[in-house]
Amino acid sequence: MQISNKNRSIAYFLAFVFPFGGLLYTLGHWRESWAKNTFWLICIFLGAVLVYCPEGTILGEGSDDGRYVLRLIAMYRSSITLKGILGQYLIDINTMDLYQPLMTYFISRFTDNGHVLFAAYAVVFGYFYSRNIWYILEKLPNKRLGNLFILVTLYFLVCPITQLNGVRMWTGLHVFVYAVMPYLLERKKSKLWWLLLTPLIHFSYLYVVLFAIAFVLLPYRLKTHSNIFLYIAYVFFIVTLFVNSLNLDATSGALVELSPEAYEGRIEGYVNQDVADRRAEASALNNWYVAGSANILHWSYNLLMLALLPCLRKYFKKSSRLMHLFVFTLLLGGFANIMALIPSGGRFQLLSQMFKVPLLLLVVMNVPKDYFFRKLVSVALVFLLIPFVVGIRKLFDAFSITALFGNFITVFFWENNVLLIDYIKRII
């Protein structure tokens, strides 16, 4: 107990005075009960030092983070009231996502500093992110990870703190997982009410929330013990892997018909051929390893999901909870595969990975090392080394040297907008 308290004190001290060191220390003691809290604290620091306007760029160009800061500055200089924000939300189809405007408004009442805004975003994002990660880590058996540390790291990297540059979509992702995962693994319904908040964070979560509610309302025995339901989900998942095109005009029309009236503008803005063509052109400009890494992740996870069925039936026949998670993940994965054909819809692949990776971890950590599925995962991990490296590499595109050597004190007077990747390029 004394050793644990000492480790906790060291972790909190480092988190305040040397967050990068605190991060390494926390990850080295990830089984400690305090680890998720120090990790949350470090996420807040990383949010505060996120580079939202890299050197040589103009604020507001590029990703959404610069535009968030411009909105903060505009609100700070305006006389808009909370009543005005809520009124605008009710009449303007462009403000369906209530979370980001409200958070920006509250911060704008006392500062126009973008770093304070992102620190505030990180308080919320980091809480749900840390809880989602440790919810799964705490369920892993108490034995060495071995090469599975690659899979654990990839879980951290599915939607890391750098995703604050798209705070609406990715905060919504972690809130959704936080609400659903305890129900799938423990039948706990106490957090399901969080589902209702996710469409207020990003409008597109309405669709997966309706899917999740429908799944919850299905009889539990049907979801866990019915071979017919299991095989329907399994076949649906396989079919969606090979669907390679959608009629976007027809899809847009169907979504408009099925969605609230306020969604019409957003749907037409996302689901049209011109947007698809522009995104295809932009994707073609990405480095080869970015697209290659995404493809490796996609096919590695999906092929392992297909191979998971005989493993679950052999070793986890009596574990209805893992089968529950498996069926949900198949259905969500199939939905994500279809949505990936829509411009911006590929973001739902990350949501499905937040369920696929924990499922794979919970299974592979509990089967014999000589079992076929465990060997298959070991082979997949060789290929997953590429997205493992690329995922870490992407972190260098979001932070400067302040993330490595700064702390909660220096954040107030030390600003550096030169990305870490630029330092590395200069050295090389």
One Martini backbone bead per residue (centre of mass of N, CA, C, O) as a GRO file, in nm:
protein
  428
    1MET     BB    1   0.058   0.063  -0.021
    2GLN     BB    2   0.300   0.257   0.004
    3ILE     BB    3   0.399   0.219  -0.285
    4SER     BB    4   0.141   0.317  -0.425
    5ASN     BB    5   0.140   0.603  -0.298
    6LYS     BB    6   0.416   0.683  -0.408
    7ASN     BB    7   0.349   0.650  -0.708
    8ARG     BB    8   0.119   0.855  -0.710
    9SER     BB    9   0.283   1.104  -0.625
   10ILE     BB   10   0.479   1.095  -0.861
   11ALA     BB   11   0.270   1.115  -1.090
   12TYR     BB   12   0.147   1.392  -1.009
   13PHE     BB   13   0.404   1.553  -1.010
   14LEU     BB   14   0.481   1.500  -1.305
   15ALA     BB   15   0.214   1.601  -1.438
   16PHE     BB   16   0.286   1.903  -1.355
   17VAL     BB   17   0.619   1.937  -1.415
   18PHE     BB   18   0.635   1.656  -1.626
   19PRO     BB   19   0.421   1.521  -1.834
   20PHE     BB   20   0.590   1.328  -2.008
   21GLY     BB   21   0.700   1.171  -1.767
   22GLY     BB   22   0.417   1.103  -1.655
   23LEU     BB   23   0.330   0.932  -1.893
   24LEU     BB   24   0.546   0.713  -1.871
   25TYR     BB   25   0.481   0.637  -1.577
   26THR     BB   26   0.186   0.561  -1.618
   27LEU     BB   27   0.232   0.337  -1.835
   28GLY     BB   28   0.421   0.172  -1.634
   29HIS     BB   29   0.143   0.191  -1.420
   30TRP     BB   30  -0.146   0.092  -1.545
   31ARG     BB   31  -0.258  -0.094  -1.294
   32GLU     BB   32  -0.315   0.141  -1.140
   33SER     BB   33  -0.579   0.324  -1.006
   34TRP     BB   34  -0.449   0.622  -1.086
   35ALA     BB   35  -0.378   0.628  -1.395
   36LYS     BB   36  -0.634   0.758  -1.529
   37ASN     BB   37  -0.595   1.038  -1.387
   38THR     BB   38  -0.313   1.118  -1.490
   39PHE     BB   39  -0.389   1.090  -1.786
   40TRP     BB   40  -0.603   1.310  -1.784
   41LEU     BB   41  -0.416   1.541  -1.698
   42ILE     BB   42  -0.230   1.517  -1.949
   43CYS     BB   43  -0.450   1.576  -2.157
   44ILE     BB   44  -0.492   1.868  -2.072
   45PHE     BB   45  -0.211   1.963  -2.142
   46LEU     BB   46  -0.216   1.876  -2.444
   47GLY     BB   47  -0.448   2.064  -2.514
   48ALA     BB   48  -0.295   2.334  -2.436
   49VAL     BB   49  -0.043   2.255  -2.660
   50LEU     BB   50  -0.188   2.257  -2.906
   51VAL     BB   51  -0.141   2.301  -3.251
   52TYR     BB   52  -0.354   2.535  -3.434
   53CYS     BB   53  -0.096   2.716  -3.567
   54PRO     BB   54   0.130   2.660  -3.764
   55GLU     BB   55   0.408   2.745  -3.886
   56GLY     BB   56   0.317   2.925  -4.185
   57THR     BB   57   0.022   2.977  -4.113
   58ILE     BB   58  -0.330   3.036  -4.108
   59LEU     BB   59  -0.578   3.114  -3.923
   60GLY     BB   60  -0.832   2.870  -4.030
   61GLU     BB   61  -0.661   2.687  -4.186
   62GLY     BB   62  -0.762   2.373  -4.249
   63SER     BB   63  -0.840   2.260  -3.980
   64ASP     BB   64  -1.078   2.314  -3.726
   65ASP     BB   65  -0.913   2.443  -3.488
   66GLY     BB   66  -0.878   2.733  -3.602
   67ARG     BB   67  -1.186   2.792  -3.619
   68TYR     BB   68  -1.244   2.774  -3.320
   69VAL     BB   69  -1.071   3.023  -3.246
   70LEU     BB   70  -1.219   3.230  -3.417
   71ARG     BB   71  -1.486   3.198  -3.261
   72LEU     BB   72  -1.379   3.284  -2.991
   73ILE     BB   73  -1.293   3.571  -3.072
   74ALA     BB   74  -1.572   3.661  -3.169
   75MET     BB   75  -1.719   3.617  -2.897
   76TYR     BB   76  -1.537   3.798  -2.719
   77ARG     BB   77  -1.621   4.063  -2.904
   78SER     BB   78  -1.901   4.006  -2.827
   79SER     BB   79  -2.258   4.024  -2.694
   80ILE     BB   80  -2.329   3.746  -2.657
   81THR     BB   81  -2.559   3.519  -2.529
   82LEU     BB   82  -2.692   3.238  -2.408
   83LYS     BB   83  -2.969   3.291  -2.533
   84GLY     BB   84  -2.854   3.330  -2.819
   85ILE     BB   85  -2.735   3.050  -2.858
   86LEU     BB   86  -3.001   2.890  -2.812
   87GLY     BB   87  -3.166   3.035  -3.030
   88GLN     BB   88  -2.986   2.959  -3.267
   89TYR     BB   89  -3.015   2.654  -3.233
   90LEU     BB   90  -3.334   2.649  -3.293
   91ILE     BB   91  -3.308   2.809  -3.600
   92ASP     BB   92  -3.022   2.684  -3.686
   93ILE     BB   93  -2.887   2.429  -3.883
   94ASN     BB   94  -2.572   2.502  -3.809
   95THR     BB   95  -2.642   2.442  -3.469
   96MET     BB   96  -2.689   2.139  -3.367
   97ASP     BB   97  -2.416   2.151  -3.225
   98LEU     BB   98  -2.395   2.238  -2.889
   99TYR     BB   99  -2.126   2.195  -2.740
  100GLN     BB  100  -1.916   2.382  -2.882
  101PRO     BB  101  -2.062   2.658  -2.850
  102LEU     BB  102  -2.084   2.649  -2.540
  103MET     BB  103  -1.787   2.621  -2.467
  104THR     BB  104  -1.696   2.874  -2.618
  105TYR     BB  105  -1.867   3.075  -2.464
  106PHE     BB  106  -1.757   3.032  -2.174
  107ILE     BB  107  -1.462   3.104  -2.247
  108SER     BB  108  -1.525   3.394  -2.380
  109ARG     BB  109  -1.590   3.546  -2.105
  110PHE     BB  110  -1.246   3.549  -2.027
  111THR     BB  111  -1.127   3.454  -2.323
  112ASP     BB  112  -0.914   3.424  -2.645
  113ASN     BB  113  -0.758   3.165  -2.577
  114GLY     BB  114  -0.697   2.872  -2.741
  115HIS     BB  115  -0.561   2.701  -2.512
  116VAL     BB  116  -0.797   2.714  -2.317
  117LEU     BB  117  -1.004   2.582  -2.497
  118PHE     BB  118  -0.847   2.305  -2.532
  119ALA     BB  119  -0.838   2.241  -2.235
  120ALA     BB  120  -1.144   2.221  -2.203
  121TYR     BB  121  -1.188   2.000  -2.407
  122ALA     BB  122  -0.989   1.798  -2.256
  123VAL     BB  123  -1.152   1.747  -2.005
  124VAL     BB  124  -1.371   1.586  -2.152
  125PHE     BB  125  -1.220   1.401  -2.344
  126GLY     BB  126  -1.019   1.279  -2.129
  127TYR     BB  127  -1.222   1.141  -1.953
  128PHE     BB  128  -1.345   0.939  -2.160
  129TYR     BB  129  -1.084   0.826  -2.269
  130SER     BB  130  -0.966   0.711  -2.003
  131ARG     BB  131  -1.213   0.532  -1.931
  132ASN     BB  132  -1.214   0.352  -2.181
  133ILE     BB  133  -0.934   0.235  -2.159
  134TRP     BB  134  -0.947   0.131  -1.851
  135TYR     BB  135  -1.187  -0.055  -1.876
  136ILE     BB  136  -1.017  -0.265  -2.036
  137LEU     BB  137  -0.752  -0.294  -1.878
  138GLU     BB  138  -0.900  -0.399  -1.609
  139LYS     BB  139  -0.990  -0.679  -1.775
  140LEU     BB  140  -0.721  -0.781  -1.787
  141PRO     BB  141  -0.511  -1.005  -1.724
  142ASN     BB  142  -0.247  -1.077  -1.486
  143LYS     BB  143  -0.032  -1.038  -1.746
  144ARG     BB  144   0.173  -1.037  -1.987
  145LEU     BB  145   0.161  -0.894  -2.304
  146GLY     BB  146   0.382  -0.867  -2.495
  147ASN     BB  147   0.292  -0.827  -2.827
  148LEU     BB  148   0.013  -0.688  -2.728
  149PHE     BB  149   0.110  -0.392  -2.700
  150ILE     BB  150   0.028  -0.311  -2.985
  151LEU     BB  151  -0.281  -0.331  -2.944
  152VAL     BB  152  -0.298  -0.138  -2.706
  153THR     BB  153  -0.179   0.108  -2.852
  154LEU     BB  154  -0.396   0.114  -3.077
  155TYR     BB  155  -0.619   0.191  -2.881
  156PHE     BB  156  -0.504   0.467  -2.804
  157LEU     BB  157  -0.493   0.549  -3.136
  158VAL     BB  158  -0.779   0.569  -3.243
  159CYS     BB  159  -0.860   0.832  -3.026
  160PRO     BB  160  -0.679   1.073  -2.952
  161ILE     BB  161  -0.601   1.390  -2.837
  162THR     BB  162  -0.550   1.502  -3.133
  163GLN     BB  163  -0.872   1.502  -3.200
  164LEU     BB  164  -0.942   1.801  -3.116
  165ASN     BB  165  -0.954   1.908  -3.420
  166GLY     BB  166  -1.244   1.728  -3.389
  167VAL     BB  167  -1.431   1.758  -3.124
  168ARG     BB  168  -1.714   1.658  -3.194
  169MET     BB  169  -1.678   1.370  -3.310
  170TRP     BB  170  -1.468   1.257  -3.083
  171THR     BB  171  -1.627   1.309  -2.830
  172GLY     BB  172  -1.870   1.143  -2.918
  173LEU     BB  173  -1.727   0.874  -2.929
  174HIS     BB  174  -1.651   0.849  -2.622
  175VAL     BB  175  -1.938   0.873  -2.515
  176PHE     BB  176  -2.054   0.628  -2.655
  177VAL     BB  177  -1.866   0.416  -2.533
  178TYR     BB  178  -1.924   0.484  -2.234
  179ALA     BB  179  -2.228   0.393  -2.257
  180VAL     BB  180  -2.206   0.092  -2.395
  181MET     BB  181  -1.985  -0.104  -2.285
  182PRO     BB  182  -2.110  -0.183  -2.002
  183TYR     BB  183  -2.355  -0.321  -2.128
  184LEU     BB  184  -2.210  -0.544  -2.297
  185LEU     BB  185  -2.028  -0.664  -2.041
  186GLU     BB  186  -2.256  -0.601  -1.775
  187ARG     BB  187  -2.550  -0.480  -1.813
  188LYS     BB  188  -2.518  -0.172  -1.781
  189LYS     BB  189  -2.758   0.112  -1.774
  190SER     BB  190  -2.653   0.383  -1.629
  191LYS     BB  191  -2.497   0.509  -1.907
  192LEU     BB  192  -2.706   0.531  -2.150
  193TRP     BB  193  -2.789   0.837  -2.133
  194TRP     BB  194  -2.541   0.948  -2.293
  195LEU     BB  195  -2.650   0.896  -2.577
  196LEU     BB  196  -2.839   1.155  -2.592
  197LEU     BB  197  -2.583   1.360  -2.623
  198THR     BB  198  -2.427   1.298  -2.892
  199PRO     BB  199  -2.602   1.467  -3.105
  200LEU     BB  200  -2.505   1.742  -2.955
  201ILE     BB  201  -2.208   1.708  -3.057
  202HIS     BB  202  -2.297   1.519  -3.315
  203PHE     BB  203  -2.537   1.462  -3.545
  204SER     BB  204  -2.448   1.166  -3.658
  205TYR     BB  205  -2.525   1.001  -3.388
  206LEU     BB  206  -2.820   0.939  -3.429
  207TYR     BB  207  -2.788   0.666  -3.583
  208VAL     BB  208  -2.626   0.502  -3.363
  209VAL     BB  209  -2.825   0.547  -3.137
  210LEU     BB  210  -3.063   0.399  -3.263
  211PHE     BB  211  -2.915   0.133  -3.286
  212ALA     BB  212  -2.850   0.097  -2.982
  213ILE     BB  213  -3.141   0.103  -2.879
  214ALA     BB  214  -3.238  -0.140  -3.042
  215PHE     BB  215  -3.039  -0.338  -2.914
  216VAL     BB  216  -3.131  -0.305  -2.619
  217LEU     BB  217  -3.440  -0.392  -2.677
  218LEU     BB  218  -3.350  -0.652  -2.725
  219PRO     BB  219  -3.342  -0.953  -2.631
  220TYR     BB  220  -3.085  -1.096  -2.467
  221ARG     BB  221  -3.109  -1.389  -2.568
  222LEU     BB  222  -3.104  -1.327  -2.870
  223LYS     BB  223  -2.809  -1.193  -2.868
  224THR     BB  224  -2.656  -1.462  -2.719
  225HIS     BB  225  -2.832  -1.750  -2.818
  226SER     BB  226  -2.884  -1.685  -3.122
  227ASN     BB  227  -2.790  -1.814  -3.419
  228ILE     BB  228  -2.946  -1.644  -3.619
  229PHE     BB  229  -2.854  -1.363  -3.526
  230LEU     BB  230  -2.553  -1.413  -3.553
  231TYR     BB  231  -2.553  -1.486  -3.865
  232ILE     BB  232  -2.672  -1.226  -3.964
  233ALA     BB  233  -2.444  -1.044  -3.862
  234TYR     BB  234  -2.213  -1.193  -4.009
  235VAL     BB  235  -2.318  -1.162  -4.301
  236PHE     BB  236  -2.347  -0.858  -4.301
  237PHE     BB  237  -2.047  -0.800  -4.258
  238ILE     BB  238  -1.941  -0.940  -4.512
  239VAL     BB  239  -2.100  -0.785  -4.727
  240THR     BB  240  -1.986  -0.494  -4.651
  241LEU     BB  241  -1.688  -0.554  -4.743
  242PHE     BB  242  -1.802  -0.563  -5.071
  243VAL     BB  243  -1.902  -0.280  -5.071
  244ASN     BB  244  -1.809  -0.011  -5.323
  245SER     BB  245  -2.100   0.140  -5.362
  246LEU     BB  246  -2.305   0.443  -5.396
  247ASN     BB  247  -2.595   0.624  -5.430
  248LEU     BB  248  -2.582   0.938  -5.324
  249ASP     BB  249  -2.854   1.060  -5.398
  250ALA     BB  250  -3.028   0.835  -5.274
  251THR     BB  251  -2.905   0.847  -4.991
  252SER     BB  252  -2.972   1.140  -4.931
  253GLY     BB  253  -3.280   1.112  -4.962
  254ALA     BB  254  -3.320   0.898  -4.741
  255LEU     BB  255  -3.201   1.062  -4.503
  256VAL     BB  256  -3.394   1.300  -4.520
  257GLU     BB  257  -3.656   1.135  -4.471
  258LEU     BB  258  -3.543   1.005  -4.181
  259SER     BB  259  -3.480   1.287  -4.082
  260PRO     BB  260  -3.461   1.565  -3.950
  261GLU     BB  261  -3.503   1.872  -4.084
  262ALA     BB  262  -3.225   1.996  -3.976
  263TYR     BB  263  -3.042   1.781  -4.153
  264GLU     BB  264  -3.048   1.855  -4.454
  265GLY     BB  265  -2.800   2.039  -4.492
  266ARG     BB  266  -2.585   1.840  -4.394
  267ILE     BB  267  -2.639   1.603  -4.584
  268GLU     BB  268  -2.595   1.762  -4.853
  269GLY     BB  269  -2.298   1.842  -4.772
  270TYR     BB  270  -2.191   1.533  -4.754
  271VAL     BB  271  -2.405   1.385  -4.972
  272ASN     BB  272  -2.208   1.414  -5.255
  273GLN     BB  273  -2.023   1.396  -5.541
  274ASP     BB  274  -1.841   1.644  -5.511
  275VAL     BB  275  -1.728   1.572  -5.235
  276ALA     BB  276  -1.614   1.297  -5.315
  277ASP     BB  277  -1.414   1.405  -5.527
  278ARG     BB  278  -1.251   1.592  -5.340
  279ARG     BB  279  -1.163   1.368  -5.139
  280ALA     BB  280  -1.015   1.194  -5.345
  281GLU     BB  281  -0.805   1.409  -5.419
  282ALA     BB  282  -0.693   1.447  -5.132
  283SER     BB  283  -0.608   1.148  -5.082
  284ALA     BB  284  -0.396   1.138  -5.318
  285LEU     BB  285  -0.193   1.340  -5.145
  286ASN     BB  286  -0.119   1.138  -4.959
  287ASN     BB  287   0.069   0.946  -4.805
  288TRP     BB  288   0.117   0.616  -4.856
  289TYR     BB  289   0.121   0.528  -4.546
  290VAL     BB  290  -0.162   0.620  -4.472
  291ALA     BB  291  -0.329   0.436  -4.656
  292GLY     BB  292  -0.185   0.172  -4.582
  293SER     BB  293  -0.254   0.174  -4.280
  294ALA     BB  294  -0.564   0.174  -4.309
  295ASN     BB  295  -0.581  -0.097  -4.465
  296ILE     BB  296  -0.450  -0.275  -4.252
  297LEU     BB  297  -0.651  -0.224  -4.031
  298HIS     BB  298  -0.907  -0.307  -4.173
  299TRP     BB  299  -0.822  -0.608  -4.252
  300SER     BB  300  -0.720  -0.712  -3.986
  301TYR     BB  301  -0.973  -0.672  -3.813
  302ASN     BB  302  -1.182  -0.814  -4.003
  303LEU     BB  303  -1.045  -1.094  -4.021
  304LEU     BB  304  -1.046  -1.143  -3.715
  305MET     BB  305  -1.351  -1.132  -3.685
  306LEU     BB  306  -1.405  -1.383  -3.861
  307ALA     BB  307  -1.214  -1.576  -3.677
  308LEU     BB  308  -1.378  -1.548  -3.398
  309LEU     BB  309  -1.618  -1.739  -3.394
  310PRO     BB  310  -1.488  -2.023  -3.330
  311CYS     BB  311  -1.352  -1.922  -3.069
  312LEU     BB  312  -1.607  -1.845  -2.910
  313ARG     BB  313  -1.746  -2.129  -2.933
  314LYS     BB  314  -1.516  -2.282  -2.777
  315TYR     BB  315  -1.427  -2.075  -2.516
  316PHE     BB  316  -1.720  -1.878  -2.499
  317LYS     BB  317  -2.005  -2.013  -2.478
  318LYS     BB  318  -2.075  -1.900  -2.168
  319SER     BB  319  -2.005  -1.601  -2.276
  320SER     BB  320  -2.241  -1.372  -2.336
  321ARG     BB  321  -2.081  -1.104  -2.329
  322LEU     BB  322  -1.890  -1.149  -2.570
  323MET     BB  323  -2.118  -1.211  -2.769
  324HIS     BB  324  -2.252  -0.940  -2.740
  325LEU     BB  325  -2.013  -0.773  -2.845
  326PHE     BB  326  -1.984  -0.917  -3.117
  327VAL     BB  327  -2.259  -0.850  -3.243
  328PHE     BB  328  -2.239  -0.545  -3.220
  329THR     BB  329  -1.973  -0.518  -3.386
  330LEU     BB  330  -2.079  -0.630  -3.648
  331LEU     BB  331  -2.304  -0.421  -3.693
  332LEU     BB  332  -2.127  -0.167  -3.669
  333GLY     BB  333  -1.921  -0.250  -3.888
  334GLY     BB  334  -2.125  -0.258  -4.119
  335PHE     BB  335  -2.213   0.034  -4.098
  336ALA     BB  336  -1.925   0.153  -4.142
  337ASN     BB  337  -1.881   0.035  -4.426
  338ILE     BB  338  -2.109   0.199  -4.555
  339MET     BB  339  -2.030   0.490  -4.457
  340ALA     BB  340  -1.746   0.490  -4.609
  341LEU     BB  341  -1.897   0.572  -4.892
  342ILE     BB  342  -1.920   0.841  -4.750
  343PRO     BB  343  -1.850   1.144  -4.700
  344SER     BB  344  -1.700   1.115  -4.378
  345GLY     BB  345  -1.798   0.815  -4.296
  346GLY     BB  346  -1.516   0.686  -4.215
  347ARG     BB  347  -1.526   0.770  -3.908
  348PHE     BB  348  -1.685   0.507  -3.814
  349GLN     BB  349  -1.441   0.319  -3.803
  350LEU     BB  350  -1.339   0.418  -3.528
  351LEU     BB  351  -1.580   0.330  -3.367
  352SER     BB  352  -1.552   0.025  -3.430
  353GLN     BB  353  -1.259  -0.001  -3.309
  354MET     BB  354  -1.356   0.052  -3.008
  355PHE     BB  355  -1.464  -0.263  -3.023
  356LYS     BB  356  -1.264  -0.453  -3.163
  357VAL     BB  357  -1.010  -0.434  -2.986
  358PRO     BB  358  -1.126  -0.528  -2.713
  359LEU     BB  359  -1.227  -0.799  -2.813
  360LEU     BB  360  -0.952  -0.911  -2.897
  361LEU     BB  361  -0.814  -0.881  -2.621
  362LEU     BB  362  -1.014  -1.051  -2.444
  363VAL     BB  363  -0.960  -1.311  -2.605
  364VAL     BB  364  -0.643  -1.345  -2.642
  365MET     BB  365  -0.587  -1.330  -2.319
  366ASN     BB  366  -0.786  -1.619  -2.284
  367VAL     BB  367  -0.607  -1.797  -2.463
  368PRO     BB  368  -0.412  -2.019  -2.575
  369LYS     BB  369  -0.103  -1.994  -2.730
  370ASP     BB  370  -0.167  -2.258  -2.926
  371TYR     BB  371  -0.392  -2.127  -3.055
  372PHE     BB  372  -0.488  -2.027  -3.358
  373PHE     BB  373  -0.579  -1.733  -3.296
  374ARG     BB  374  -0.321  -1.643  -3.156
  375LYS     BB  375  -0.142  -1.688  -3.407
  376LEU     BB  376  -0.295  -1.495  -3.592
  377VAL     BB  377  -0.240  -1.240  -3.427
  378SER     BB  378   0.071  -1.252  -3.449
  379VAL     BB  379   0.070  -1.205  -3.753
  380ALA     BB  380  -0.089  -0.935  -3.755
  381LEU     BB  381   0.121  -0.773  -3.582
  382VAL     BB  382   0.328  -0.739  -3.803
  383PHE     BB  383   0.144  -0.549  -3.976
  384LEU     BB  384   0.063  -0.350  -3.732
  385LEU     BB  385   0.334  -0.197  -3.713
  386ILE     BB  386   0.269   0.023  -3.915
  387PRO     BB  387   0.028   0.171  -3.768
  388PHE     BB  388   0.188   0.207  -3.511
  389VAL     BB  389   0.397   0.406  -3.630
  390VAL     BB  390   0.202   0.605  -3.768
  391GLY     BB  391   0.046   0.687  -3.511
  392ILE     BB  392   0.292   0.814  -3.371
  393ARG     BB  393   0.370   1.008  -3.600
  394LYS     BB  394   0.106   1.187  -3.582
  395LEU     BB  395   0.175   1.329  -3.311
  396PHE     BB  396   0.392   1.525  -3.453
  397ASP     BB  397   0.145   1.705  -3.592
  398ALA     BB  398   0.037   1.849  -3.294
  399PHE     BB  399   0.323   1.914  -3.167
  400SER     BB  400   0.561   2.054  -2.974
  401ILE     BB  401   0.820   2.095  -2.751
  402THR     BB  402   0.622   2.156  -2.512
  403ALA     BB  403   0.525   1.858  -2.468
  404LEU     BB  404   0.814   1.760  -2.355
  405PHE     BB  405   0.907   2.040  -2.158
  406GLY     BB  406   0.653   2.120  -2.041
  407ASN     BB  407   0.391   2.276  -1.835
  408PHE     BB  408   0.146   2.428  -1.636
  409ILE     BB  409   0.325   2.689  -1.634
  410THR     BB  410   0.450   2.734  -1.926
  411VAL     BB  411   0.177   2.765  -2.084
  412PHE     BB  412   0.157   3.089  -2.018
  413PHE     BB  413   0.467   3.168  -2.173
  414TRP     BB  414   0.506   2.910  -2.377
  415GLU     BB  415   0.525   2.936  -2.732
  416ASN     BB  416   0.514   2.673  -2.991
  417ASN     BB  417   0.461   2.621  -3.362
  418VAL     BB  418   0.666   2.393  -3.400
  419LEU     BB  419   0.669   2.099  -3.517
  420LEU     BB  420   0.815   1.804  -3.452
  421ILE     BB  421   0.844   1.712  -3.749
  422ASP     BB  422   1.018   1.959  -3.833
  423TYR     BB  423   1.263   1.893  -3.664
  424ILE     BB  424   1.322   1.620  -3.793
  425LYS     BB  425   1.354   1.722  -4.086
  426ARG     BB  426   1.599   1.905  -4.025
  427ILE     BB  427   1.788   1.679  -3.929
  428ILE     BB  428   1.749   1.492  -4.193
   0.00000   0.00000   0.00000
